[in-house]
């Protein structure tokens, strides 16, 4: 469909394991326009991360199709991601300690990504990398030292800077603050919101925390056991949930 | 950055790294530098020749010959340090080549999706690792003969498998970390991720062990020479010198003590560096 | 500060077992008493403080929540209550610690034995990984029950293990007894850990971030369980979390820690409605509950300082919006009473 940046129809993902098949996603439809944000909530194991991985091309769907900005990246006769589409979708992962190459300086990580996508003189690429890191709150000194001294929040910022290097249109954030403390979480959420506004990014925000999703997104999908339980505008779903499962999720949220 | 500038920055960054090392590792670096320097200089500066008789056989230590003379009347100080050349070269080559091969093979085996490669390498690596080191080394020497070259090949042949095992384990852990996925999303090729991101991480693991193996290799060279399978006699080498000393343990213990002291100091310096690297790779 | 009447304590006392490790609970005296506690280690021959200083006391049956950013020393403080610091090469370097009337400041391993599990139950952080993967749940519960060290027959212990699982409301308890940790979900594992900590019915339970790794529905169930257990057993509670909402749900008192120090202590409602330390204030405002979509959350600028790099003066000043010149020199301010709770801010009266 024209106009939509992300267009997912009837997505199914099945993991084939030695014992039995896991039906991780069982029918998900999703459209997201440019600059819009959609949340996915559900308890652990409900299939949220699998949706994220399917969207970015890390796991192949068993059926259904995914279109990004008009390119068919998954589905029948799909070409998959190619250089012409690969930059469009990037992802932030949950574990800040596993998201960065342990041996690479933050600056080099961002620099490598910039130079991979644009042929720039090294000095200019370096300046851009430092600017990008600065825009997520990482100083030049932090950028040029080892990772060891950096906190979870700072690592998450670096992951965000690296994901922004190819100037993507869609950012998929899979529980990006679940392993951070409350004040680090606030800082990362502010950052995500700011870059979304500045760059007109579409954001898929995954969390088991309804508060986060309510705060960040316009639309929401509630998942359980791979099924979509409820889907619609965030305010409507959270204020007038029609499904018992959604009501239970809301009741569990403290404060 | 111009080539000249980067060439300038190399010693500077080395100096910075040195300053960042923990105290014990710095002591290790100083010890090894001193041993290597003495090893290169002593045979040149020493008034005595490495191979010529300079006095009475088995003479006790004196002011002129602090470590005494060996069974052929050669100066033990000169020969103990002369041995540095061959022992350190053997150790460097005997560690570096298998380290390089082992890490790359193990790293690739741990990363690949090809079952056949993973299984095949695993079988080979575990097979070699299951064999006692010295027996395998002696086996190789039996096939290609004795001498320094044969010894290096023997060591390399047996020890690459241990690095491969370490690297394979590390790579298997790394490939499941999210950063590998993140790099794939950035459009980096598989080859690039493996070569620029996974293998360097494997190296920081194996190099730490490699440094401590350095000691082991020096001792192995010594042991093989001791068993008569290593360096041929006139060449100064700690193991064969000590083997020679064993015969005169009662009457001239200094023959064994001299090379033993230099060997022990070298091993100590190397292990200091190794420990620091191990701590760091865990960090 | 007393909140729960001593009624439930009788059970806790009666159940506290053994002849050597008699846990005596005096309802008028603090059960846990921490006075200017310092925890640290030697690095390169110099002392390095991780906690410096914490002062807090807790009456029998009372509850205390500890909040603070990552690295503020919450876990190290909890470990000091169970004598498990030594395993990290760390120790108490100053101040005083007493539990159930025993001075444990300089206690050795053998002094801790009658305290651990009997006087204080402990569920460590990331305890989801805390169960031994090769042993069955039953084996681990029997171990917690002290089989072997206590005069308890195996069949009695089995029955007690089963009762423990009922106590933490594990469904299909009989089957779970014979399972291993990988067969259990995160919430179930946490319940088993709590059951093990309760095995010897300690009058005080210390929980270090019990729900951080769990999703909201499971978190809620666990918190409700802890609340019920307290009511049933009348036991005291120390709960660590970086989420103020979790702490308020269970604890009547809250302590805020920053860079190893107590910066504020008071009743939960009081702290929430009138925080008197800028750090607590900022933490409260960084909560999502107060945020509107489209508006920025209040994030505390900068990062908390690393151990060994605490600034002069008030340790919070580089990030404090109320900091004045007087805050930037001297020692960390000592807590003093303002508006009914203790705060370690020299400008507490001006905090808004
Ligand atoms: N053995 C040790 N040596 C040196 N520093 C240590 C040691 N153990 C802990 N620390 C440091 O002490 C500080 C407090 O650690 P602690 O685990 O108590 O923090 P915390 O408040 O529980 O944080 P979190 O919310 O992440 O669990 C941290 O900065 C930690 O790095
Ligand atoms: N690589 C995998 N192989 C097999 N099963 C998997 C794999 N990844 C996830 N699963 C299973 O798929 C289901 C959904 O998982 P996931 O998408 O990670 O859920 P969530 O992110 O909502 O916690 C779970 O039952 C999980 O165990
Ligand atoms: S003492 Fe000063 S710097 Fe510290 S919290 Fe109070 S106002 Fe802020
Ligand atoms: Mg997930
Ligand atoms: Mg902790």
mmCIF file of N, CA, C and O and ligand atoms in Angstrom, chain A residues 45 48-50 94 174-175 206, ligand 4:
data_model
loop_
_atom_site.group_PDB
_atom_site.id
_atom_site.type_symbol
_atom_site.label_atom_id
_atom_site.label_comp_id
_atom_site.label_asym_id
_atom_site.label_seq_id
_atom_site.Cartn_x
_atom_site.Cartn_y
_atom_site.Cartn_z
ATOM 1 N N UNK A 45 7.976 -14.328 26.244
ATOM 2 C CA UNK A 45 7.624 -15.504 25.476
ATOM 3 C C UNK A 45 6.425 -15.309 24.581
ATOM 4 O O UNK A 45 6.015 -16.228 23.869
ATOM 5 N N UNK A 48 7.173 -11.098 21.037
ATOM 6 C CA UNK A 48 7.525 -9.721 20.684
ATOM 7 C C UNK A 48 8.867 -9.642 19.954
ATOM 8 O O UNK A 48 8.966 -9.039 18.885
ATOM 9 N N UNK A 49 9.883 -10.256 20.554
ATOM 10 C CA UNK A 49 11.207 -10.178 19.934
ATOM 11 C C UNK A 49 11.220 -10.852 18.572
ATOM 12 O O UNK A 49 11.951 -10.435 17.672
ATOM 13 N N UNK A 50 10.436 -11.894 18.430
ATOM 14 C CA UNK A 50 10.399 -12.587 17.151
ATOM 15 C C UNK A 50 9.825 -11.677 16.067
ATOM 16 O O UNK A 50 10.329 -11.657 14.936
ATOM 17 N N UNK A 94 18.074 -5.461 23.675
ATOM 18 C CA UNK A 94 17.816 -5.321 25.111
ATOM 19 C C UNK A 94 19.087 -5.251 25.960
ATOM 20 O O UNK A 94 19.185 -4.435 26.859
ATOM 21 N N UNK A 174 13.897 -3.157 20.915
ATOM 22 C CA UNK A 174 13.378 -4.314 21.641
ATOM 23 C C UNK A 174 13.766 -4.205 23.110
ATOM 24 O O UNK A 174 14.888 -4.510 23.487
ATOM 25 N N UNK A 175 12.861 -3.755 23.943
ATOM 26 C CA UNK A 175 13.096 -3.571 25.374
ATOM 27 C C UNK A 175 14.415 -2.846 25.650
ATOM 28 O O UNK A 175 15.249 -3.349 26.407
ATOM 29 N N UNK A 206 9.173 -2.075 21.691
ATOM 30 C CA UNK A 206 8.731 -3.314 22.323
ATOM 31 C C UNK A 206 9.028 -3.280 23.809
ATOM 32 O O UNK A 206 10.114 -2.870 24.220
HETATM 33 MG MG1 LIG D 4 12.064 -10.484 24.089
#
